[in-house]
Tab-separated table of C-alpha atoms in Angstrom:
chain	number	residue	atom	x	y	z
A	1	MET	CA	0.083	0.017	-0.125
A	2	ARG	CA	1.633	3.374	-1.079
A	3	LYS	CA	2.065	6.073	1.424
A	4	SER	CA	1.095	8.583	-0.938
A	5	LEU	CA	-2.239	7.217	-0.974
A	6	LEU	CA	-3.134	7.798	2.695
A	7	SER	CA	-2.272	10.185	5.295
A	8	ALA	CA	-3.272	11.519	8.563
A	9	GLY	CA	-2.248	14.466	10.552
A	10	LEU	CA	-2.847	15.982	13.899
A	11	LEU	CA	-4.373	19.461	14.490
A	12	SER	CA	-3.507	20.542	18.154
A	13	LEU	CA	-6.034	23.197	19.133
A	14	VAL	CA	-6.792	25.132	22.527
A	15	LEU	CA	-10.106	26.593	21.726
A	16	LEU	CA	-8.988	30.012	23.158
A	17	ALA	CA	-8.399	30.795	19.540
A	18	SER	CA	-10.069	28.867	16.743
A	19	CYS	CA	-10.799	25.496	15.118
A	20	SER	CA	-11.276	24.748	11.387
A	21	ASP	CA	-12.266	21.761	9.395
A	22	SER	CA	-9.796	21.801	6.519
A	23	SER	CA	-11.323	18.881	4.805
A	24	LYS	CA	-14.742	20.645	3.897
A	25	LYS	CA	-15.462	24.108	5.172
A	26	PRO	CA	-14.534	26.260	8.297
A	27	ALA	CA	-16.185	25.192	11.552
A	28	GLU	CA	-17.976	27.911	13.252
A	29	GLU	CA	-16.229	28.902	16.549
A	30	LYS	CA	-16.540	30.100	20.010
A	31	SER	CA	-14.085	30.613	22.828
A	32	THR	CA	-13.499	27.949	25.591
A	33	SER	CA	-10.644	27.109	27.857
A	34	MET	CA	-10.683	23.239	27.202
A	35	PRO	CA	-7.878	21.853	25.048
A	36	ILE	CA	-9.102	20.129	21.885
A	37	GLU	CA	-6.980	18.240	19.429
A	38	PHE	CA	-8.279	17.167	16.102
A	39	MET	CA	-6.780	14.524	13.665
A	40	THR	CA	-7.187	15.129	10.008
A	41	TYR	CA	-7.098	12.232	7.630
A	42	ASN	CA	-7.567	11.205	4.008
A	43	TYR	CA	-7.418	7.945	1.742
A	44	ASP	CA	-7.734	7.127	-1.809
A	45	LEU	CA	-7.449	3.454	-2.499
A	46	VAL	CA	-8.714	0.684	-4.700
A	47	GLY	CA	-10.422	-2.338	-3.351
A	48	HIS	CA	-11.301	-5.777	-5.194
A	49	ALA	CA	-14.300	-7.966	-4.977
A	50	ASP	CA	-12.438	-11.370	-4.529
A	51	SER	CA	-15.625	-13.469	-5.395
A	52	ILE	CA	-15.786	-11.881	-8.916
A	53	GLY	CA	-12.509	-13.016	-10.082
A	54	ALA	CA	-10.165	-12.053	-12.826
A	55	THR	CA	-12.664	-12.757	-15.626
A	56	ALA	CA	-14.486	-9.712	-14.787
A	57	ASP	CA	-11.684	-7.666	-13.025
A	58	SER	CA	-13.107	-4.358	-14.012
A	59	LEU	CA	-16.414	-5.105	-12.468
A	60	ALA	CA	-14.609	-6.305	-9.322
A	61	ASN	CA	-12.857	-2.791	-8.518
A	62	TRP	CA	-13.896	-0.327	-6.018
A	63	HIS	CA	-12.826	3.100	-5.420
A	64	PHE	CA	-12.588	4.073	-1.768
A	65	LYS	CA	-12.005	7.802	-1.164
A	66	GLY	CA	-12.409	9.655	2.134
A	67	ASN	CA	-11.412	12.399	4.428
A	68	GLY	CA	-12.339	13.853	7.681
A	69	VAL	CA	-11.820	15.403	10.899
A	70	MET	CA	-11.474	13.185	14.084
A	71	PRO	CA	-11.164	14.040	17.551
A	72	ALA	CA	-7.899	13.204	19.177
A	73	LYS	CA	-8.123	14.883	22.583
A	74	ILE	CA	-11.019	16.696	24.474
A	75	GLY	CA	-9.709	17.877	27.753
A	76	SER	CA	-9.331	14.810	30.040
A	77	HIS	CA	-12.428	13.074	28.627
A	78	ASP	CA	-12.140	9.357	27.462
A	79	ILE	CA	-13.395	9.796	24.061
A	80	THR	CA	-13.155	6.057	22.940
A	81	LEU	CA	-16.968	5.919	22.642
A	82	LEU	CA	-17.098	9.154	20.575
A	83	ARG	CA	-14.226	8.127	18.311
A	84	ASP	CA	-15.546	4.451	17.642
A	85	SER	CA	-19.127	6.107	16.793
A	86	LEU	CA	-17.577	8.666	14.316
A	87	MET	CA	-15.460	5.689	12.715
A	88	SER	CA	-18.380	3.566	12.387
A	89	LEU	CA	-20.275	6.475	10.748
A	90	ALA	CA	-17.445	7.487	8.352
A	91	ALA	CA	-16.689	3.811	7.628
A	92	VAL	CA	-13.011	4.473	8.317
A	93	THR	CA	-10.585	2.450	10.437
A	94	PHE	CA	-6.990	3.374	11.652
A	95	SER	CA	-3.845	1.093	12.012
A	96	LYS	CA	-1.601	1.202	14.938
A	97	ASP	CA	0.600	3.704	13.233
A	98	ASN	CA	-2.500	5.925	12.677
A	99	LYS	CA	-2.738	5.327	8.922
A	100	PRO	CA	-6.517	5.646	7.698
A	101	SER	CA	-8.308	3.033	5.472
A	102	PRO	CA	-11.939	2.386	4.611
A	103	SER	CA	-14.040	-0.009	6.505
A	104	LEU	CA	-14.570	-2.965	3.984
A	105	GLU	CA	-17.446	-5.351	3.357
A	106	PRO	CA	-16.642	-9.096	3.651
A	107	GLY	CA	-15.122	-10.279	0.433
A	108	ILE	CA	-13.545	-7.059	-0.548
A	109	SER	CA	-9.996	-6.509	-0.102
A	110	LEU	CA	-7.440	-3.289	-0.748
A	111	THR	CA	-5.056	-3.507	-3.601
A	112	ASP	CA	-1.893	-1.364	-4.438
A	113	LYS	CA	-3.489	-0.222	-7.779
A	114	ASN	CA	-3.465	3.302	-8.869
A	115	PRO	CA	-6.826	4.860	-8.423
A	116	ALA	CA	-6.003	7.532	-11.248
A	117	THR	CA	-5.673	4.638	-13.686
A	118	THR	CA	-7.824	1.867	-12.697
A	119	PRO	CA	-11.419	1.435	-13.894
A	120	MET	CA	-13.811	1.280	-10.979
A	121	PRO	CA	-17.569	0.903	-11.579
A	122	ASN	CA	-18.199	0.686	-7.817
A	123	GLY	CA	-17.212	3.227	-5.287
A	124	ARG	CA	-17.763	4.906	-1.903
A	125	VAL	CA	-16.830	8.330	-0.915
A	126	SER	CA	-17.065	9.551	2.755
A	127	SER	CA	-16.400	12.956	4.153
A	128	LEU	CA	-16.581	13.584	7.844
A	129	SER	CA	-16.543	17.302	8.772
A	130	ILE	CA	-17.221	19.492	11.766
A	131	ASP	CA	-20.482	21.298	11.158
A	132	LEU	CA	-20.537	23.411	14.273
A	133	ILE	CA	-18.266	23.937	17.329
A	134	THR	CA	-19.139	25.996	20.628
A	135	SER	CA	-17.841	26.022	24.021
A	136	THR	CA	-20.291	23.281	25.050
A	137	LEU	CA	-21.150	21.341	21.823
A	138	ILE	CA	-19.592	20.029	18.628
A	139	VAL	CA	-21.700	18.714	15.776
A	140	TRP	CA	-20.055	16.470	13.216
A	141	GLU	CA	-21.599	15.730	9.738
A	142	ASN	CA	-20.773	12.703	7.463
A	143	TYR	CA	-21.721	12.779	3.888
A	144	CYS	CA	-21.475	9.460	2.109
A	145	PHE	CA	-21.895	8.594	-1.637
A	146	GLU	CA	-22.029	5.021	-2.799
A	147	MET	CA	-22.448	3.709	-6.183
A	148	GLU	CA	-22.345	-0.005	-7.472
A	149	ALA	CA	-21.956	-1.287	-11.011
A	150	PHE	CA	-25.421	-1.653	-12.679
A	151	MET	CA	-27.329	0.580	-10.227
A	152	ALA	CA	-29.797	2.936	-11.646
A	153	HIS	CA	-28.364	5.533	-9.442
A	154	GLY	CA	-26.138	6.026	-6.424
A	155	ILE	CA	-27.329	6.642	-2.662
A	156	ALA	CA	-26.149	9.746	-1.005
A	157	THR	CA	-26.699	9.910	2.849
A	158	THR	CA	-25.844	12.726	5.324
A	159	ASP	CA	-25.631	11.788	9.086
A	160	TYR	CA	-25.120	13.799	12.296
A	161	VAL	CA	-23.528	13.252	15.503
A	162	ASN	CA	-24.228	16.214	18.333
A	163	TYR	CA	-21.719	15.798	21.085
A	164	SER	CA	-21.929	17.628	24.524
A	165	ILE	CA	-18.408	18.588	25.557
A	166	ALA	CA	-19.465	18.989	29.085
A	167	ASP	CA	-20.995	15.491	29.383
A	168	ASN	CA	-18.782	13.830	27.074
A	169	LYS	CA	-21.846	12.336	25.536
A	170	ILE	CA	-23.305	11.880	22.090
A	171	LEU	CA	-26.810	13.487	22.492
A	172	SER	CA	-29.889	11.807	21.715
A	173	LEU	CA	-33.437	13.606	21.560
A	174	ALA	CA	-34.401	12.207	24.966
A	175	ASP	CA	-31.377	14.075	26.307
A	176	ILE	CA	-32.666	17.497	25.231
A	177	MET	CA	-36.204	17.084	25.454
A	178	LYS	CA	-38.871	16.660	28.061
A	179	PRO	CA	-40.611	13.304	28.559
A	180	GLY	CA	-43.589	12.773	26.165
A	181	TYR	CA	-41.895	14.882	23.533
A	182	GLU	CA	-42.587	12.459	20.649
A	183	ALA	CA	-46.193	13.082	19.788
A	184	PRO	CA	-45.903	16.828	19.707
A	185	LEU	CA	-42.625	16.615	17.813
A	186	LEU	CA	-43.890	14.345	15.235
A	187	SER	CA	-47.136	16.498	14.937
A	188	MET	CA	-44.799	19.486	14.162
A	189	ILE	CA	-42.882	17.576	11.772
A	190	ARG	CA	-45.892	16.094	10.022
A	191	GLU	CA	-47.330	19.766	9.665
A	192	GLU	CA	-44.099	20.890	8.093
A	193	LEU	CA	-43.947	18.139	5.538
A	194	THR	CA	-47.525	18.840	4.450
A	195	ASN	CA	-46.702	22.517	4.084
A	196	LYS	CA	-43.735	21.626	1.835
A	197	GLU	CA	-45.919	19.183	-0.055
A	198	VAL	CA	-43.343	16.364	0.356
A	199	ARG	CA	-44.699	13.301	-1.305
A	200	LEU	CA	-44.517	10.437	1.369
A	201	ILE	CA	-44.230	6.723	0.562
A	202	GLU	CA	-46.947	5.637	2.930
A	203	GLU	CA	-50.190	6.810	1.578
A	204	ASP	CA	-51.673	7.270	5.220
A	205	GLY	CA	-48.950	9.794	5.918
A	206	GLU	CA	-47.469	7.577	8.809
A	207	PHE	CA	-43.820	7.762	9.560
A	208	PRO	CA	-41.428	7.677	12.622
A	209	LEU	CA	-39.439	10.375	14.193
A	210	PRO	CA	-36.302	10.853	12.669
A	211	GLU	CA	-32.949	9.297	14.094
A	212	MET	CA	-30.880	11.855	12.734
A	213	PHE	CA	-30.712	15.613	13.850
A	214	ARG	CA	-28.519	18.549	14.191
A	215	ILE	CA	-28.526	21.498	16.517
A	216	ARG	CA	-28.396	24.776	14.858
A	217	ALA	CA	-28.241	28.375	16.053
A	218	THR	CA	-32.035	28.985	15.428
A	219	GLY	CA	-33.293	25.536	16.439
A	220	ILE	CA	-33.028	21.866	15.215
A	221	GLU	CA	-32.859	20.381	11.934
A	222	PHE	CA	-34.322	16.928	11.444
A	223	VAL	CA	-33.173	14.719	8.691
A	224	TYR	CA	-34.799	11.563	7.085
A	225	PRO	CA	-32.344	9.660	4.741
A	226	THR	CA	-33.169	9.262	1.161
A	227	MET	CA	-35.997	6.836	0.459
A	228	SER	CA	-36.832	6.279	4.198
A	229	ILE	CA	-40.206	8.027	4.128
A	230	ALA	CA	-40.359	9.568	0.448
A	231	ALA	CA	-39.128	8.841	-2.952
A	232	TYR	CA	-35.707	8.753	-4.297
A	233	SER	CA	-36.424	12.070	-6.119
A	234	GLU	CA	-37.091	13.878	-2.799
A	235	GLY	CA	-33.654	13.293	-1.609
A	236	ASN	CA	-32.829	13.738	2.114
A	237	ILE	CA	-35.905	15.202	3.802
A	238	ARG	CA	-35.005	17.983	6.136
A	239	VAL	CA	-37.322	19.712	8.418
A	240	ARG	CA	-36.182	22.885	10.529
A	241	LEU	CA	-38.013	23.589	13.656
A	242	SER	CA	-37.078	26.951	15.559
A	243	VAL	CA	-36.418	27.297	19.217
A	244	MET	CA	-39.717	28.939	19.424
A	245	ASP	CA	-41.426	26.035	18.017
A	246	LEU	CA	-39.784	23.555	20.385
A	247	GLN	CA	-39.703	25.672	23.486
A	248	ASP	CA	-42.542	23.588	25.033
A	249	ILE	CA	-40.677	20.365	24.777
A	250	LEU	CA	-37.138	21.379	25.150
A	251	THR	CA	-35.517	20.577	28.573
A	252	GLU	CA	-33.528	23.632	29.977
A	253	LYS	CA	-30.253	21.994	29.014
A	254	GLY	CA	-31.740	21.641	25.450
A	255	MET	CA	-32.711	25.312	25.316
A	256	GLN	CA	-29.193	26.154	26.601
A	257	LEU	CA	-27.337	24.169	23.941
A	258	ILE	CA	-29.222	25.769	21.281
A	259	LEU	CA	-29.014	29.413	22.627
A	260	GLY	CA	-25.287	28.825	23.124
A	261	THR	CA	-24.961	28.504	19.344
A	262	GLN	CA	-26.306	32.097	18.969
A	263	GLY	CA	-23.735	34.242	16.974
A	264	GLU	CA	-21.979	30.945	15.792
A	265	GLN	CA	-23.502	31.092	12.275
């Protein structure tokens, strides 16, 4: 495996100054006294589906390309769970000497072929970036696009991780909303989708609460993956609800997390 095809670097930051995601776009900033280090990485590699064999070699090739920003240190926190969750989300692994490589499905192995000259009908691109950072919160965004030979179209997904720095915890909706939030939240989301005239897969309009969300300066954005509740042509379904919309179901902590992003974007 050639060193030129994969790299990783350490970005040592004390957020008295600033933090930026060099792989995608600048991270929003806010002062804090907690030392935080981020590790950037990228790879561009060729894989091979061993079961297909040499007779259809070109159909067996996979292009794996990825980049991102991983946490290396957040104060004195044990961030093993956070790193494992982000690695799983971004489909990336690291060797003992910190070299990145893609997580592979069974039956696919990496090769030393040159991605610039190798035909590859299959591929996966993944980009893990910092979407928002404040003194209390870091939001990661992972974009992934995957395409296989003979597919009519590729599948693009965008996922988020909302991390509380103080609690050293990946936040769920239950962490920032009052008990019994489910029904009123789903009602608000359903109303927004109706107003946006989103064509739902289920004719009766029934659908679950989204698993993905991201905290924003004005409220929370809820995300349904492509084809989860609507047709492929609709793409990812996004519903933004303001802090005023959510004030009756947000906990005090949830309200503080959102209001703490004011001025961040």
